Amino acid sequence: MAGYQPWRHGNITRSQAEDLLSKAARDGSFLIRDSESIQGAYALCVLYQNCVYTYRILPNEDKKVSVQASEGVPIRFFSTLSELVEAYYSPNMGLVTHLQFSVQREEEVEEEPEPNNLPPQLPPRNFPANDVKESDSNTSEQACKSLSDTYLMRLQHMDMSTIPEEYQMAIQEYFRTSVCLDVEQMQNGNPNLPGLKKLIMMICKNLHSEISRILPALEVFQRVLDQQLSPGIGHFPKQVCVSADSCQSVSSRLEQLTKLLYSIEDKVKNHGLVGYDGGHPKSLIPIVIFEVKQESLGISTRMILKVDVESGKLYFKKSKDGPEDKYFVHNKILQLVKSQKMHAKLVIVVETEKEKIQRKEFVFDDTKKREGFCQLLQQMKNKHSEKPEPDMISVFLGTWNMGNAGPPNNISSWFQCKGQGKTLDDTADHIPHDIYVIGTQEDPLGEREWADTVKSVLRNVTNISFKQVAIHTLWNIRIMVLAKPEHENRISHVFSDSVKTGIANTLGNKGAVGVSFMFNGTSFGFVNSHLTSGSEKKLRRNQNYISILRFLNLGDKKLNPFDITHRFTHLFWLGDLNYRVEFQSTEAEYMVTKIKQQQYQELLNKDQLSMEKNDGKVFLHFDEEEITFAPTYRFERDTREKYAYTKAKATGTKYNLPSWCDRVLRKSYPLVHVACQAYGCTNDIMTSDHSPVFASFEVGVASQFVSKQDPDSAPQGGIQIMNCLATLLTKSKTKFFIEYHSSCLESKTVKTSEGENTENSDGSIKVLFSNQVKLTPIISDPEYLLDQHILICVKSTDCDESYGEGCVALRAAQFCYTEFQITLTHHGEKTGTLTGGIQLHTSEGKTTEKLYGESRKPHIQPTKHSLYLRKAFYFYYVLFYSLSRFHQKGSPENMICEILGDLQTFSTQLYKAL
């Protein structure tokens, strides 16, 4: 038993263990898996009378293992798991039944590497000098000479007529004598490359002195700009050393020079010195004009709406060249009401100088124009808002399998959401996103080279130098997060991690990289994954997904029971997911015809990801915007007109039918604001056999600040949860309790007492938790609490493992006691449901009106139906107030009280509906 251990199943999930034991269907069947709750511990799972009993196996300080026993039962220690299993084959050892039949583990089907997509070569291993044989030394010398000769031969074919002779000699000498020494230094772990450093210093000696001469002049110019920004404040940087001998290295000075030039460029733009054309400097976001129709008394007239984001004004004009009739400042624009019946129609609610409310109704040329107008007004309100913190940001997500080829010169269309699908209007070209998340696969570039490329493109598109939040790479899979400079202090708790899912789950040619952080009071998670390729490898892709869920370590480490789908307010998952369209290879031409006709629905009905998602096997509770763009794989390179769906291999022709391999999905906590603005792919980036995919989202964020109150005078708030009933899809024979987790609670984790189990006829277990639980928040301020969520975890008492997790929004209980029902999941699988009631008590305080949300969003109201509800509510409110006054004057008491009670109930229901 010391060798192969058939009962040892490693990192399988609890539900997988139960399925395996159920299939065995014999009392005494058992297996051992890794514990989900304690690292280094195990779980012994035993089947008896169609129920699974779980016992925790714990190691001690001497690495001996024992089955966790009840109080009073003597503990027996064993040197190995094999010894423990051997002992428990004997009856009367304290288990529900003795071990009899070991359940064999199921072997995973491993991914076969494709010949043209092998993982990158590992660097040569270093051995101690005394272990190197003479033959190895000779081989090394021959390799070095070959390397030197190769570079010298290449040099002979180069045109060096414009290079000074001394530089030509220096380069030749480097390849003749120094390149091998540098290679040897690298193999020994020394990255300094002394030979290359000496060559660069020699070539750049004139540049060094030129920098020393130019730098002081630029700094003087910068100080002048600083004085313009802050008159009277003489805060100057220290003098830069001019002496060539005592200054920094050339590379660091060049970096300093580059940063300084960017700084000067930004300052000049802020002062409006760039683009001066006869009176008015060009704004960062230019003035945009929209031609619309205005309906009045059944007569349609043309109007011009002019949006000036920089000045914060919206102009109404009768003609493009005519005078401005009137304008409204940003804080006088109260609402934008989007019509759901006519997608190009918009109602603008404004406040006049006399504090009267006016509704102006316009029809745009199309929906994209209307959305572009709304985005510009949103940008205007954000730019001129007096609030210290934003309550909504825009997030760009891009995924691109680069096909091991460098990018073309121009990739700006990707970041501007231009191409096929749901795209942004041209009027939004100059609106920068707050956060850019870029995921790449088969990326041949180094981290710094790719980061510099993306930052340069964004600088050209937006005129902003974005800050790098994080970058993380696993072989050729990479994720990078950039943010606006003003958000730098709002972003904290940055984590990154990776998971390998390649061959035997040890190679990183497939897998995932992730980044997480807090934006003020809102948590974000981003995952970029490259899953197993091949049309027939659907199940392996599902396994990849589960492995990433279980082992990608991001977010708050205190949330141990929860995987990444529960740890974040907003989780975005992007990448080359490699799910294919399940058509026969003989139907390839038919598919191409459908794509050319832009008839995608028949193909999407056979999309593996959609089918697996609908069956609850992957991406449970994730949302994806409707796909209205062509399949992004597999194109002939340098064209987007032809799909290369056949591939000649030694084993025969392989088919890669056109498929939507590259996707963006998201999962958010309940009752938070998130809206997709764009989802599509580019047409003009053709260096890879994949097209880059883009998506942009409008995302609500919570402030980390709360209103200032006297803690002694403010009433204490509280959260009450009661009448909880869990229905668990399990055969486990154990007792359960509930854990509540939230950063808004005084005690971050609150546990309940055991529930009462009842077995259902369908094999599930109902657990009633009759006790009322009171959770105490750290702050009772309503503006803070209504943005918070409670994470719920149902756990077993025997091994402290999770049997399902879910989330409840405190906003659901904003007005009164509210019943909730949530789906419980664990490691991406549905494990049951939980019902209960929640009551929220907050301190008195008026919540700040925000720019988003169903009832709080002043610029978007979803339907006309809610307008009628609102009018009805106001009507009944006035009637209720009048009857109250009438009652105070001594009217018939019974009748009035009855009417007041009915009206109050109806008003409350209307208010909740709104």
PDB file of C-alpha atoms in Angstrom, residues 419-560:
ATOM      1  CA  GLY A 419     -15.220  47.336 -35.354  1.00  0.00           C
ATOM      2  CA  GLN A 420     -18.068  44.815 -35.296  1.00  0.00           C
ATOM      3  CA  GLY A 421     -20.752  44.220 -32.690  1.00  0.00           C
ATOM      4  CA  LYS A 422     -21.984  46.639 -30.072  1.00  0.00           C
ATOM      5  CA  THR A 423     -19.585  49.557 -30.552  1.00  0.00           C
ATOM      6  CA  LEU A 424     -19.252  53.068 -29.198  1.00  0.00           C
ATOM      7  CA  ASP A 425     -20.319  56.070 -31.232  1.00  0.00           C
ATOM      8  CA  ASP A 426     -17.651  58.294 -32.789  1.00  0.00           C
ATOM      9  CA  THR A 427     -18.665  61.049 -30.378  1.00  0.00           C
ATOM     10  CA  ALA A 428     -17.213  58.945 -27.522  1.00  0.00           C
ATOM     11  CA  ASP A 429     -13.762  58.613 -29.140  1.00  0.00           C
ATOM     12  CA  HIS A 430     -12.176  61.157 -26.801  1.00  0.00           C
ATOM     13  CA  ILE A 431     -13.829  59.942 -23.599  1.00  0.00           C
ATOM     14  CA  PRO A 432     -11.191  58.031 -21.629  1.00  0.00           C
ATOM     15  CA  HIS A 433     -12.143  55.027 -19.526  1.00  0.00           C
ATOM     16  CA  ASP A 434     -11.201  55.143 -15.853  1.00  0.00           C
ATOM     17  CA  ILE A 435      -9.636  51.667 -15.862  1.00  0.00           C
ATOM     18  CA  TYR A 436      -8.180  49.615 -18.720  1.00  0.00           C
ATOM     19  CA  VAL A 437      -7.762  45.846 -18.278  1.00  0.00           C
ATOM     20  CA  ILE A 438      -5.855  44.134 -21.098  1.00  0.00           C
ATOM     21  CA  GLY A 439      -5.552  40.352 -21.290  1.00  0.00           C
ATOM     22  CA  THR A 440      -3.341  38.677 -23.896  1.00  0.00           C
ATOM     23  CA  GLN A 441      -2.537  35.085 -24.770  1.00  0.00           C
ATOM     24  CA  GLU A 442       0.359  33.749 -26.876  1.00  0.00           C
ATOM     25  CA  ASP A 443       1.982  37.127 -26.205  1.00  0.00           C
ATOM     26  CA  PRO A 444       5.573  37.173 -27.558  1.00  0.00           C
ATOM     27  CA  LEU A 445       6.566  40.525 -26.011  1.00  0.00           C
ATOM     28  CA  GLY A 446       8.264  41.229 -22.716  1.00  0.00           C
ATOM     29  CA  GLU A 447       6.239  42.862 -19.950  1.00  0.00           C
ATOM     30  CA  ARG A 448       7.929  46.244 -20.269  1.00  0.00           C
ATOM     31  CA  GLU A 449       7.727  46.317 -24.061  1.00  0.00           C
ATOM     32  CA  TRP A 450       4.015  45.493 -24.052  1.00  0.00           C
ATOM     33  CA  ALA A 451       3.261  47.951 -21.239  1.00  0.00           C
ATOM     34  CA  ASP A 452       5.087  50.757 -23.083  1.00  0.00           C
ATOM     35  CA  THR A 453       3.183  49.910 -26.276  1.00  0.00           C
ATOM     36  CA  VAL A 454      -0.249  50.064 -24.612  1.00  0.00           C
ATOM     37  CA  LYS A 455       0.539  53.233 -22.635  1.00  0.00           C
ATOM     38  CA  SER A 456       1.733  54.940 -25.808  1.00  0.00           C
ATOM     39  CA  VAL A 457      -1.466  54.029 -27.672  1.00  0.00           C
ATOM     40  CA  LEU A 458      -3.648  55.287 -24.819  1.00  0.00           C
ATOM     41  CA  ARG A 459      -1.643  58.491 -24.587  1.00  0.00           C
ATOM     42  CA  ASN A 460      -2.273  59.141 -28.284  1.00  0.00           C
ATOM     43  CA  VAL A 461      -5.984  58.313 -27.987  1.00  0.00           C
ATOM     44  CA  THR A 462      -6.804  60.069 -24.705  1.00  0.00           C
ATOM     45  CA  ASN A 463      -3.965  62.573 -24.065  1.00  0.00           C
ATOM     46  CA  ILE A 464      -3.526  60.960 -20.623  1.00  0.00           C
ATOM     47  CA  SER A 465      -0.500  59.116 -19.224  1.00  0.00           C
ATOM     48  CA  PHE A 466      -2.141  56.167 -17.488  1.00  0.00           C
ATOM     49  CA  LYS A 467      -0.700  54.666 -14.310  1.00  0.00           C
ATOM     50  CA  GLN A 468       0.152  50.978 -14.186  1.00  0.00           C
ATOM     51  CA  VAL A 469      -1.756  49.274 -11.363  1.00  0.00           C
ATOM     52  CA  ALA A 470      -0.493  45.733 -11.979  1.00  0.00           C
ATOM     53  CA  ILE A 471       0.956  43.398 -14.585  1.00  0.00           C
ATOM     54  CA  HIS A 472       1.231  39.624 -14.195  1.00  0.00           C
ATOM     55  CA  THR A 473       2.487  37.011 -16.646  1.00  0.00           C
ATOM     56  CA  LEU A 474       2.327  33.203 -16.797  1.00  0.00           C
ATOM     57  CA  TRP A 475       4.472  32.098 -19.730  1.00  0.00           C
ATOM     58  CA  ASN A 476       2.644  33.738 -22.675  1.00  0.00           C
ATOM     59  CA  ILE A 477      -0.562  34.618 -20.760  1.00  0.00           C
ATOM     60  CA  ARG A 478      -0.599  38.173 -19.413  1.00  0.00           C
ATOM     61  CA  ILE A 479      -2.921  40.632 -17.690  1.00  0.00           C
ATOM     62  CA  MET A 480      -2.261  44.345 -17.278  1.00  0.00           C
ATOM     63  CA  VAL A 481      -4.342  46.942 -15.426  1.00  0.00           C
ATOM     64  CA  LEU A 482      -3.987  50.695 -16.034  1.00  0.00           C
ATOM     65  CA  ALA A 483      -5.873  53.531 -14.334  1.00  0.00           C
ATOM     66  CA  LYS A 484      -6.271  57.288 -14.659  1.00  0.00           C
ATOM     67  CA  PRO A 485      -3.692  59.181 -12.584  1.00  0.00           C
ATOM     68  CA  GLU A 486      -6.381  60.741 -10.364  1.00  0.00           C
ATOM     69  CA  HIS A 487      -7.480  57.249  -9.245  1.00  0.00           C
ATOM     70  CA  GLU A 488      -4.033  56.249  -8.009  1.00  0.00           C
ATOM     71  CA  ASN A 489      -4.884  56.962  -4.349  1.00  0.00           C
ATOM     72  CA  ARG A 490      -8.309  55.331  -4.635  1.00  0.00           C
ATOM     73  CA  ILE A 491      -6.860  51.937  -5.589  1.00  0.00           C
ATOM     74  CA  SER A 492      -5.495  49.718  -2.825  1.00  0.00           C
ATOM     75  CA  HIS A 493      -5.049  46.075  -1.760  1.00  0.00           C
ATOM     76  CA  VAL A 494      -3.638  45.033  -5.149  1.00  0.00           C
ATOM     77  CA  PHE A 495      -3.066  41.273  -5.527  1.00  0.00           C
ATOM     78  CA  SER A 496      -2.071  39.125  -8.485  1.00  0.00           C
ATOM     79  CA  ASP A 497      -1.799  35.372  -8.962  1.00  0.00           C
ATOM     80  CA  SER A 498      -1.716  32.627 -11.612  1.00  0.00           C
ATOM     81  CA  VAL A 499      -2.855  29.021 -12.044  1.00  0.00           C
ATOM     82  CA  LYS A 500      -1.384  26.466 -14.467  1.00  0.00           C
ATOM     83  CA  THR A 501      -3.818  24.123 -16.216  1.00  0.00           C
ATOM     84  CA  GLY A 502      -1.553  22.831 -18.987  1.00  0.00           C
ATOM     85  CA  ILE A 503      -0.241  19.279 -19.289  1.00  0.00           C
ATOM     86  CA  ALA A 504      -0.712  17.523 -15.910  1.00  0.00           C
ATOM     87  CA  ASN A 505      -1.661  20.943 -14.465  1.00  0.00           C
ATOM     88  CA  THR A 506       2.060  21.724 -14.193  1.00  0.00           C
ATOM     89  CA  LEU A 507       2.763  23.625 -17.422  1.00  0.00           C
ATOM     90  CA  GLY A 508       1.759  27.239 -17.886  1.00  0.00           C
ATOM     91  CA  ASN A 509       1.093  27.096 -21.628  1.00  0.00           C
ATOM     92  CA  LYS A 510      -2.557  27.017 -20.534  1.00  0.00           C
ATOM     93  CA  GLY A 511      -4.020  28.532 -17.380  1.00  0.00           C
ATOM     94  CA  ALA A 512      -5.006  31.896 -15.949  1.00  0.00           C
ATOM     95  CA  VAL A 513      -3.598  35.090 -14.491  1.00  0.00           C
ATOM     96  CA  GLY A 514      -5.587  37.418 -12.291  1.00  0.00           C
ATOM     97  CA  VAL A 515      -5.488  40.816 -10.578  1.00  0.00           C
ATOM     98  CA  SER A 516      -7.699  42.156  -7.796  1.00  0.00           C
ATOM     99  CA  PHE A 517      -7.916  45.462  -5.938  1.00  0.00           C
ATOM    100  CA  MET A 518     -10.190  47.781  -3.993  1.00  0.00           C
ATOM    101  CA  PHE A 519     -11.470  50.947  -5.669  1.00  0.00           C
ATOM    102  CA  ASN A 520     -12.464  52.988  -2.604  1.00  0.00           C
ATOM    103  CA  GLY A 521     -15.159  50.770  -1.047  1.00  0.00           C
ATOM    104  CA  THR A 522     -15.711  48.441  -4.040  1.00  0.00           C
ATOM    105  CA  SER A 523     -13.770  45.243  -4.748  1.00  0.00           C
ATOM    106  CA  PHE A 524     -12.789  44.284  -8.306  1.00  0.00           C
ATOM    107  CA  GLY A 525     -11.431  41.018  -9.659  1.00  0.00           C
ATOM    108  CA  PHE A 526     -10.138  40.365 -13.186  1.00  0.00           C
ATOM    109  CA  VAL A 527      -9.188  36.969 -14.643  1.00  0.00           C
ATOM    110  CA  ASN A 528      -7.524  36.359 -18.020  1.00  0.00           C
ATOM    111  CA  SER A 529      -7.466  32.691 -18.996  1.00  0.00           C
ATOM    112  CA  HIS A 530      -6.294  30.556 -21.899  1.00  0.00           C
ATOM    113  CA  LEU A 531      -8.134  27.233 -21.748  1.00  0.00           C
ATOM    114  CA  THR A 532      -7.478  23.930 -23.525  1.00  0.00           C
ATOM    115  CA  SER A 533      -7.815  24.092 -27.326  1.00  0.00           C
ATOM    116  CA  GLY A 534      -9.570  21.652 -29.667  1.00  0.00           C
ATOM    117  CA  SER A 535     -13.222  21.230 -30.595  1.00  0.00           C
ATOM    118  CA  GLU A 536     -13.477  17.902 -28.773  1.00  0.00           C
ATOM    119  CA  LYS A 537     -11.873  19.107 -25.512  1.00  0.00           C
ATOM    120  CA  LYS A 538     -15.002  20.695 -24.032  1.00  0.00           C
ATOM    121  CA  LEU A 539     -14.893  18.667 -20.799  1.00  0.00           C
ATOM    122  CA  ARG A 540     -11.224  19.471 -20.300  1.00  0.00           C
ATOM    123  CA  ARG A 541     -12.040  23.189 -20.629  1.00  0.00           C
ATOM    124  CA  ASN A 542     -14.702  22.772 -17.952  1.00  0.00           C
ATOM    125  CA  GLN A 543     -12.056  21.163 -15.715  1.00  0.00           C
ATOM    126  CA  ASN A 544      -9.709  24.096 -16.413  1.00  0.00           C
ATOM    127  CA  TYR A 545     -12.413  26.511 -15.285  1.00  0.00           C
ATOM    128  CA  ILE A 546     -13.040  24.632 -12.012  1.00  0.00           C
ATOM    129  CA  SER A 547      -9.294  24.456 -11.286  1.00  0.00           C
ATOM    130  CA  ILE A 548      -8.914  28.201 -11.784  1.00  0.00           C
ATOM    131  CA  LEU A 549     -11.898  28.869  -9.507  1.00  0.00           C
ATOM    132  CA  ARG A 550     -10.423  26.723  -6.745  1.00  0.00           C
ATOM    133  CA  PHE A 551      -6.792  27.767  -6.852  1.00  0.00           C
ATOM    134  CA  LEU A 552      -6.590  31.363  -8.092  1.00  0.00           C
ATOM    135  CA  ASN A 553      -5.780  33.244  -4.902  1.00  0.00           C
ATOM    136  CA  LEU A 554      -7.069  36.813  -5.156  1.00  0.00           C
ATOM    137  CA  GLY A 555      -8.931  39.270  -2.947  1.00  0.00           C
ATOM    138  CA  ASP A 556      -9.453  39.222   0.806  1.00  0.00           C
ATOM    139  CA  LYS A 557      -7.572  36.235   2.224  1.00  0.00           C
ATOM    140  CA  LYS A 558      -9.965  36.129   5.195  1.00  0.00           C
ATOM    141  CA  LEU A 559     -12.745  34.930   2.883  1.00  0.00           C
ATOM    142  CA  ASN A 560     -11.352  31.381   2.851  1.00  0.00           C
TER     143      ASN A 560
END
